[in-house]
């Protein structure tokens, strides 16, 4: 009998207080036969018919297959000693430490924790599929009938009961509140569970034979030591009580009560009728996960609200909202027809304090920032969770505190806070900081209840608004300041809202939400990856066949193949990738399959319009090792890939592909306008794109577009401006001609030296302007800083978008600094110069980019134009989100879909849409380029 079986046979149940239950006899675990050194575990499982359907029979789960490797004993003994040292450091003088006592009594087993006992799973992941060595043994333990709970007070053993959540076992053994629980399954899987009244997530049921580590809220063990202890318990297999350990009696009544209770679940987070996370009319301190976005449509007479909210950080929520006031017209009948008044708002909420066991979550927020301020308000709000109930209490200024029940608590700072100045809502767009947190206040708050029905939440709130000072002289009758409603989760991404507000008004809403940073579509139409094998390779290469196969796998077109010693270098012509690491991996599969063994390095040199931007190098030996050898510590990183500037060593040309002179594509296009007096406008286009290459670095690029279908007959609102109309005459450009030439440009691009690039261009630059220009960019390889300068002389195009020009011309250009701050993936872009209307100023753009390539950001432009001359909106500003195309399709596609919202299109702060951006062309120089992944 091996050590594991001897320890398992030592189960002691005499101290349990359940008289009806006694430990069944424990059968020894004989070693499985026919273990052959040198073969993969998956091969052994198949050879012995140990497949999931066999192993799972009658149990409902895969049993904890144990692989003991004598070679791990010394390492685990050292880890055990280090763990004991750490545990004893956290022991107060004169006090017992049950954690240290248990570890001291447990053996070093030499067990290798397996990710799975499924042969199919292991074969698809060679790095998790161990090779059996001499002396290794495989054991299939008998079915366990108990589990063990380790607390601050000692070790407790309980009978296993199917379907009971982990917390129920822990609560029957611990006489204190538990916030965090470590579940160590007999398979070796370790999970940290949040189980407190304030932080509980969806429950997980342990398997028979599991260990539960249940430190108290005041435990002296830090999180790192708890993790270390849980990992050591994972090497023990089925939980057992060592002979030297006296077990603690568990509370059978507490266990029965806890097992019968419905366990706590994830805290539901849902949108208010305004779109931001909240109850109904009032905000809460809660937020969605970083990377989330939501769209909410709601109706509460007389308001129809349409909001789009982003969560760029877990501490910041922000977005925009349209509010249609359906009993007020947009303007005179001859101007807007039947269109109702549409107000535009920007909202933001910042978390100040994260919830803990004793303190609430606290947030501060601003609504209707930089808009007309019709719904402007500020607030401070706190939330505390009590199991299935989540309570909020806040103090509101402005619209949220319009009832004015209390004076301003900030009045002790200055009497300026006692009165709220009136904002000129006709102008709009001003930040109106002089009104923030001014005037009288009201309390608001409420409770959210997560009902026993998983998808149903009930909300009740106390409103701080009495609706007697509504915008546009539009007071509403309020019979009660208590609002109530329900939220039903239709699917993982859709909520339906229904409620009663003001004691007399029905509210309805629909919310769509998704975490964009993790959003992805299965790549079911992607070319099948090639299997990576070891062994001899052919000495000759068919480059035509190899490059065709590489294009099928990566969509990369190779212009030239070169060799220098043991390195083969491929020049990728105008290649792009959704995720470069994945494309490189696929390229390496092809090259490894086709190239001789003496080639040790695969290099990809990226050329954009004939200009070298950088290289990625693959270490062939490391690539093969990563794809074929066992490495349980392997991450999702690609250690065989490296980004370099590149070297100008002499290479021998092996293959060359001629430049394709003519390229033409036909596609459908779509554009929309929303938010003006004309309502929602759309247009479908048929676009023909043509590129003629005169050389690698000089080309002609153009588009011909034809209007297929639109509702532009409703496009009545003509642009009005005190500035030169460089953007506000959008209507004329949209409807004057059915057949247009949006752009037609002759362009050239080159490199002055490493990191220094230039471009020159001329022609019909964009829809509204023609001219000539040039750009210079300094972007060091793997650098966090870049600097660009563009200079352009342009003239306004005719509304027909043909070759005719109007009289207005201007010089425009900017100096632009790009700074990767290194703080929470924030990229800051600052651009200063002269804009199309001749105004001078600065544009600041701040965005957060996730590892998936999703970017969320906002921008604002201030120039030397007054708010009066700029017109409605006062200054240019907007919010945007950029999502990789690959997230939407079943095949990886380079490029991004950008969704931009700006309250109004005005002439001040308008930039030329240049036909080429060197910063984008040089993106492979980004130090993060190999870190992006879906």
Short mmCIF file of N, CA, C and O in Angstrom, two decimals, residues 235-319:
data_model
loop_
_atom_site.label_atom_id
_atom_site.label_comp_id
_atom_site.label_asym_id
_atom_site.label_seq_id
_atom_site.Cartn_x
_atom_site.Cartn_y
_atom_site.Cartn_z
N UNK A 235 -1.91 19.00 -3.13
CA UNK A 235 -1.05 17.85 -3.40
C UNK A 235 -1.46 16.62 -2.57
O UNK A 235 -0.86 15.55 -2.73
N UNK A 236 -2.46 16.76 -1.70
CA UNK A 236 -2.82 15.68 -0.78
C UNK A 236 -3.89 14.74 -1.32
O UNK A 236 -4.13 13.68 -0.75
N UNK A 237 -4.59 15.14 -2.39
CA UNK A 237 -5.67 14.29 -2.89
C UNK A 237 -6.89 14.40 -2.00
O UNK A 237 -7.19 15.47 -1.44
N UNK A 238 -7.62 13.29 -1.83
CA UNK A 238 -8.82 13.31 -0.98
C UNK A 238 -8.48 13.77 0.43
O UNK A 238 -7.47 13.35 1.01
N UNK A 239 -9.33 14.62 0.98
CA UNK A 239 -9.10 15.13 2.33
C UNK A 239 -9.14 14.01 3.35
O UNK A 239 -9.98 13.10 3.27
N UNK A 240 -8.25 14.05 4.32
CA UNK A 240 -8.22 13.06 5.39
C UNK A 240 -7.70 13.72 6.66
O UNK A 240 -7.17 14.83 6.63
N UNK A 241 -7.85 13.03 7.76
CA UNK A 241 -7.38 13.54 9.05
C UNK A 241 -6.15 12.75 9.46
O UNK A 241 -6.24 11.55 9.70
N UNK A 242 -4.99 13.38 9.53
CA UNK A 242 -3.79 12.67 10.00
C UNK A 242 -3.99 12.18 11.43
O UNK A 242 -4.72 12.78 12.23
N UNK A 243 -3.33 11.09 11.75
CA UNK A 243 -3.50 10.48 13.07
C UNK A 243 -3.11 11.43 14.20
O UNK A 243 -3.66 11.35 15.31
N UNK A 244 -2.18 12.34 13.95
CA UNK A 244 -1.70 13.24 15.00
C UNK A 244 -2.62 14.43 15.25
O UNK A 244 -2.38 15.22 16.17
N UNK A 245 -3.68 14.57 14.45
CA UNK A 245 -4.55 15.74 14.55
C UNK A 245 -5.86 15.37 15.23
O UNK A 245 -6.52 14.38 14.87
N UNK A 246 -6.23 16.15 16.23
CA UNK A 246 -7.52 15.98 16.90
C UNK A 246 -8.55 16.85 16.18
O UNK A 246 -8.37 18.06 16.03
N UNK A 247 -9.61 16.25 15.69
CA UNK A 247 -10.60 17.02 14.93
C UNK A 247 -11.51 17.81 15.85
O UNK A 247 -11.73 17.46 17.01
N UNK A 248 -12.07 18.85 15.29
CA UNK A 248 -13.01 19.72 15.99
C UNK A 248 -14.43 19.26 15.64
O UNK A 248 -14.72 18.95 14.49
N UNK A 249 -15.30 19.21 16.62
CA UNK A 249 -16.68 18.79 16.38
C UNK A 249 -17.44 19.87 15.62
O UNK A 249 -17.40 21.05 16.00
N UNK A 250 -18.14 19.47 14.58
CA UNK A 250 -18.91 20.46 13.83
C UNK A 250 -20.33 20.53 14.37
O UNK A 250 -20.81 19.61 15.04
N UNK A 251 -21.00 21.62 14.08
CA UNK A 251 -22.36 21.86 14.54
C UNK A 251 -23.33 21.28 13.52
O UNK A 251 -23.57 21.87 12.46
N UNK A 252 -23.89 20.12 13.82
CA UNK A 252 -24.76 19.44 12.86
C UNK A 252 -26.03 20.23 12.57
O UNK A 252 -26.54 20.23 11.45
N UNK A 253 -26.54 20.92 13.58
CA UNK A 253 -27.76 21.71 13.37
C UNK A 253 -27.47 22.89 12.45
O UNK A 253 -28.25 23.19 11.55
N UNK A 254 -26.32 23.54 12.69
CA UNK A 254 -25.94 24.66 11.83
C UNK A 254 -25.74 24.19 10.39
O UNK A 254 -26.10 24.87 9.43
N UNK A 255 -25.17 22.99 10.24
CA UNK A 255 -24.95 22.46 8.90
C UNK A 255 -26.29 22.19 8.21
O UNK A 255 -26.48 22.54 7.03
N UNK A 256 -27.22 21.59 8.92
CA UNK A 256 -28.52 21.29 8.33
C UNK A 256 -29.23 22.57 7.91
O UNK A 256 -29.83 22.64 6.83
N UNK A 257 -29.15 23.61 8.76
CA UNK A 257 -29.80 24.89 8.44
C UNK A 257 -29.12 25.55 7.24
O UNK A 257 -29.78 26.05 6.33
N UNK A 258 -27.78 25.54 7.24
CA UNK A 258 -27.05 26.18 6.15
C UNK A 258 -27.26 25.44 4.84
O UNK A 258 -27.38 26.05 3.77
N UNK A 259 -27.33 24.11 4.91
CA UNK A 259 -27.51 23.31 3.70
C UNK A 259 -28.88 23.52 3.10
O UNK A 259 -29.07 23.41 1.88
N UNK A 260 -29.87 23.83 3.94
CA UNK A 260 -31.23 24.01 3.44
C UNK A 260 -31.48 25.43 2.92
O UNK A 260 -32.44 25.66 2.18
N UNK A 261 -30.62 26.37 3.31
CA UNK A 261 -30.78 27.76 2.87
C UNK A 261 -30.32 27.92 1.43
O UNK A 261 -29.38 27.27 0.99
N UNK A 262 -30.97 28.83 0.73
CA UNK A 262 -30.50 29.15 -0.62
C UNK A 262 -29.24 30.00 -0.49
O UNK A 262 -29.24 31.04 0.16
N UNK A 263 -28.12 29.60 -1.10
CA UNK A 263 -26.88 30.36 -0.96
C UNK A 263 -26.96 31.70 -1.68
O UNK A 263 -27.78 31.90 -2.59
N UNK A 264 -26.11 32.63 -1.23
CA UNK A 264 -26.05 33.94 -1.87
C UNK A 264 -25.46 33.82 -3.27
O UNK A 264 -24.73 32.88 -3.59
N UNK A 265 -25.79 34.82 -4.11
CA UNK A 265 -25.36 34.81 -5.50
C UNK A 265 -24.63 36.11 -5.83
O UNK A 265 -24.47 36.97 -4.97
N UNK A 266 -24.21 36.23 -7.09
CA UNK A 266 -23.59 37.47 -7.53
C UNK A 266 -24.52 38.65 -7.29
O UNK A 266 -25.74 38.52 -7.43
N UNK A 267 -23.95 39.79 -6.94
CA UNK A 267 -24.75 41.00 -6.76
C UNK A 267 -25.22 41.49 -8.14
O UNK A 267 -24.40 41.79 -9.00
N UNK A 268 -26.54 41.57 -8.37
CA UNK A 268 -27.02 42.07 -9.67
C UNK A 268 -26.74 43.57 -9.78
O UNK A 268 -26.96 44.33 -8.83
N UNK A 269 -26.27 43.98 -10.92
CA UNK A 269 -26.03 45.39 -11.20
C UNK A 269 -26.83 45.74 -12.44
O UNK A 269 -26.70 45.09 -13.48
N UNK A 270 -27.67 46.76 -12.35
CA UNK A 270 -28.55 47.10 -13.47
C UNK A 270 -28.65 48.61 -13.63
O UNK A 270 -28.29 49.38 -12.74
N UNK A 271 -29.17 49.02 -14.77
CA UNK A 271 -29.24 50.44 -15.11
C UNK A 271 -30.50 51.08 -14.54
O UNK A 271 -31.53 50.43 -14.36
N UNK A 272 -30.40 52.37 -14.30
CA UNK A 272 -31.57 53.18 -13.94
C UNK A 272 -32.25 53.62 -15.23
O UNK A 272 -31.81 53.29 -16.34
N UNK A 273 -33.32 54.39 -15.10
CA UNK A 273 -33.98 54.91 -16.30
C UNK A 273 -33.10 55.93 -17.01
O UNK A 273 -33.32 56.22 -18.19
N UNK A 274 -32.10 56.47 -16.32
CA UNK A 274 -31.17 57.42 -16.94
C UNK A 274 -30.04 56.70 -17.69
O UNK A 274 -29.33 57.34 -18.45
N UNK A 275 -29.86 55.42 -17.44
CA UNK A 275 -28.82 54.67 -18.14
C UNK A 275 -27.64 54.28 -17.27
O UNK A 275 -27.06 53.22 -17.44
N UNK A 276 -27.26 55.18 -16.32
CA UNK A 276 -26.17 54.81 -15.44
C UNK A 276 -26.65 53.79 -14.40
O UNK A 276 -27.84 53.63 -14.16
N UNK A 277 -25.71 53.07 -13.81
CA UNK A 277 -26.08 52.05 -12.82
C UNK A 277 -26.77 52.72 -11.65
O UNK A 277 -26.27 53.70 -11.09
N UNK A 278 -27.93 52.19 -11.26
CA UNK A 278 -28.67 52.79 -10.17
C UNK A 278 -29.94 52.03 -9.89
O UNK A 278 -30.12 50.88 -10.32
N UNK A 279 -30.85 52.68 -9.17
CA UNK A 279 -32.16 52.08 -8.89
C UNK A 279 -33.11 52.45 -10.03
O UNK A 279 -33.06 51.85 -11.09
N UNK A 280 -33.92 53.48 -9.85
CA UNK A 280 -34.82 53.88 -10.93
C UNK A 280 -34.49 55.31 -11.38
O UNK A 280 -33.93 55.52 -12.44
N UNK A 281 -34.80 56.29 -10.52
CA UNK A 281 -34.42 57.67 -10.81
C UNK A 281 -33.13 58.07 -10.11
O UNK A 281 -32.57 59.12 -10.42
N UNK A 282 -32.66 57.23 -9.19
CA UNK A 282 -31.51 57.62 -8.37
C UNK A 282 -30.30 56.74 -8.65
O UNK A 282 -30.44 55.54 -8.90
N UNK A 283 -29.11 57.32 -8.58
CA UNK A 283 -27.88 56.54 -8.80
C UNK A 283 -27.47 55.78 -7.55
O UNK A 283 -27.90 56.09 -6.43
N UNK A 284 -26.65 54.77 -7.74
CA UNK A 284 -26.01 54.07 -6.63
C UNK A 284 -24.51 54.15 -6.82
O UNK A 284 -24.02 54.65 -7.83
N UNK A 285 -23.76 53.65 -5.84
CA UNK A 285 -22.31 53.65 -5.94
C UNK A 285 -21.79 52.46 -6.72
O UNK A 285 -20.59 52.32 -6.93
N UNK A 286 -22.68 51.58 -7.15
CA UNK A 286 -22.28 50.38 -7.88
C UNK A 286 -21.87 50.69 -9.31
O UNK A 286 -22.33 51.68 -9.90
N UNK A 287 -21.03 49.83 -9.86
CA UNK A 287 -20.60 49.96 -11.25
C UNK A 287 -20.45 48.58 -11.86
O UNK A 287 -20.35 47.58 -11.16
N UNK A 288 -20.41 48.55 -13.19
CA UNK A 288 -20.16 47.30 -13.90
C UNK A 288 -18.66 47.02 -13.95
O UNK A 288 -17.85 47.82 -13.51
N UNK A 289 -18.31 45.85 -14.50
CA UNK A 289 -16.90 45.50 -14.64
C UNK A 289 -16.22 46.44 -15.62
O UNK A 289 -16.84 46.95 -16.56
N UNK A 290 -14.92 46.65 -15.42
CA UNK A 290 -14.14 47.44 -16.37
C UNK A 290 -14.23 46.81 -17.75
O UNK A 290 -14.14 45.59 -17.90
N UNK A 291 -14.44 47.65 -18.76
CA UNK A 291 -14.57 47.16 -20.12
C UNK A 291 -16.01 47.00 -20.56
O UNK A 291 -16.28 46.69 -21.73
N UNK A 292 -16.96 47.22 -19.64
CA UNK A 292 -18.37 47.03 -19.97
C UNK A 292 -18.96 48.24 -20.69
O UNK A 292 -18.47 49.37 -20.56
N UNK A 293 -20.01 47.98 -21.43
CA UNK A 293 -20.78 49.04 -22.07
C UNK A 293 -22.25 48.66 -22.00
O UNK A 293 -22.60 47.48 -21.99
N UNK A 294 -23.11 49.68 -21.92
CA UNK A 294 -24.55 49.41 -21.86
C UNK A 294 -25.31 50.43 -22.68
O UNK A 294 -24.89 51.59 -22.81
N UNK A 295 -26.41 49.99 -23.25
CA UNK A 295 -27.34 50.85 -23.97
C UNK A 295 -28.69 50.69 -23.29
O UNK A 295 -29.17 49.57 -23.11
N UNK A 296 -29.29 51.81 -22.90
CA UNK A 296 -30.58 51.76 -22.20
C UNK A 296 -31.59 52.67 -22.90
O UNK A 296 -31.27 53.81 -23.23
N UNK A 297 -32.77 52.13 -23.12
CA UNK A 297 -33.89 52.90 -23.65
C UNK A 297 -34.99 52.86 -22.59
O UNK A 297 -35.38 51.79 -22.13
N UNK A 298 -35.49 54.03 -22.20
CA UNK A 298 -36.51 54.06 -21.16
C UNK A 298 -37.56 55.12 -21.47
O UNK A 298 -37.31 56.07 -22.21
N UNK A 299 -38.71 54.92 -20.86
CA UNK A 299 -39.82 55.86 -21.04
C UNK A 299 -40.50 56.10 -19.71
O UNK A 299 -40.98 55.17 -19.06
N UNK A 300 -40.48 57.37 -19.26
CA UNK A 300 -41.23 57.82 -18.08
C UNK A 300 -41.84 59.16 -18.48
O UNK A 300 -41.12 60.15 -18.63
N UNK A 301 -43.11 59.20 -18.72
CA UNK A 301 -43.80 60.39 -19.21
C UNK A 301 -43.35 61.66 -18.46
O UNK A 301 -43.33 61.66 -17.22
N UNK A 302 -42.94 62.72 -19.12
CA UNK A 302 -42.93 62.92 -20.58
C UNK A 302 -41.55 62.69 -21.21
O UNK A 302 -41.24 63.30 -22.25
N UNK A 303 -40.71 61.86 -20.59
CA UNK A 303 -39.33 61.72 -21.04
C UNK A 303 -39.06 60.36 -21.68
O UNK A 303 -39.39 59.31 -21.10
N UNK A 304 -38.46 60.39 -22.84
CA UNK A 304 -37.90 59.18 -23.47
C UNK A 304 -36.38 59.36 -23.45
O UNK A 304 -35.86 60.36 -23.97
N UNK A 305 -35.70 58.40 -22.84
CA UNK A 305 -34.25 58.54 -22.69
C UNK A 305 -33.54 57.41 -23.42
O UNK A 305 -33.96 56.25 -23.38
N UNK A 306 -32.42 57.78 -24.08
CA UNK A 306 -31.59 56.83 -24.81
C UNK A 306 -30.14 57.07 -24.37
O UNK A 306 -29.59 58.15 -24.63
N UNK A 307 -29.55 56.10 -23.72
CA UNK A 307 -28.22 56.33 -23.15
C UNK A 307 -27.23 55.28 -23.61
O UNK A 307 -27.59 54.14 -23.92
N UNK A 308 -25.97 55.68 -23.63
CA UNK A 308 -24.86 54.78 -23.94
C UNK A 308 -23.79 55.04 -22.89
O UNK A 308 -23.22 56.13 -22.82
N UNK A 309 -23.53 54.03 -22.04
CA UNK A 309 -22.64 54.20 -20.89
C UNK A 309 -21.44 53.26 -21.03
O UNK A 309 -21.60 52.07 -21.33
N UNK A 310 -20.25 53.79 -20.79
CA UNK A 310 -19.01 53.02 -20.84
C UNK A 310 -18.40 52.90 -19.45
O UNK A 310 -18.58 53.78 -18.61
N UNK A 311 -17.66 51.82 -19.23
CA UNK A 311 -16.96 51.58 -17.97
C UNK A 311 -15.48 51.35 -18.30
O UNK A 311 -15.00 50.21 -18.32
N UNK A 312 -14.69 52.41 -18.57
CA UNK A 312 -13.30 52.22 -18.95
C UNK A 312 -12.43 51.68 -17.82
O UNK A 312 -11.43 51.00 -18.07
N UNK A 313 -12.79 51.99 -16.59
CA UNK A 313 -12.08 51.48 -15.41
C UNK A 313 -13.12 50.96 -14.42
O UNK A 313 -14.29 51.32 -14.50
N UNK A 314 -12.66 50.14 -13.47
CA UNK A 314 -13.64 49.65 -12.49
C UNK A 314 -14.06 50.75 -11.53
O UNK A 314 -15.02 50.57 -10.78
N UNK A 315 -13.39 51.91 -11.59
CA UNK A 315 -13.72 53.03 -10.69
C UNK A 315 -14.35 54.21 -11.42
O UNK A 315 -14.59 55.26 -10.82
N UNK A 316 -14.57 54.10 -12.73
CA UNK A 316 -15.11 55.23 -13.49
C UNK A 316 -16.18 54.75 -14.46
O UNK A 316 -15.96 53.85 -15.26
N UNK A 317 -17.35 55.41 -14.38
CA UNK A 317 -18.45 55.17 -15.31
C UNK A 317 -18.77 56.48 -16.00
O UNK A 317 -18.83 57.54 -15.36
N UNK A 318 -18.95 56.44 -17.30
CA UNK A 318 -19.27 57.67 -18.02
C UNK A 318 -19.94 57.38 -19.35
O UNK A 318 -19.81 56.28 -19.90
N UNK A 319 -20.67 58.34 -19.86
CA UNK A 319 -21.32 58.13 -21.14
C UNK A 319 -22.19 59.31 -21.51
O UNK A 319 -22.12 60.38 -20.91
#
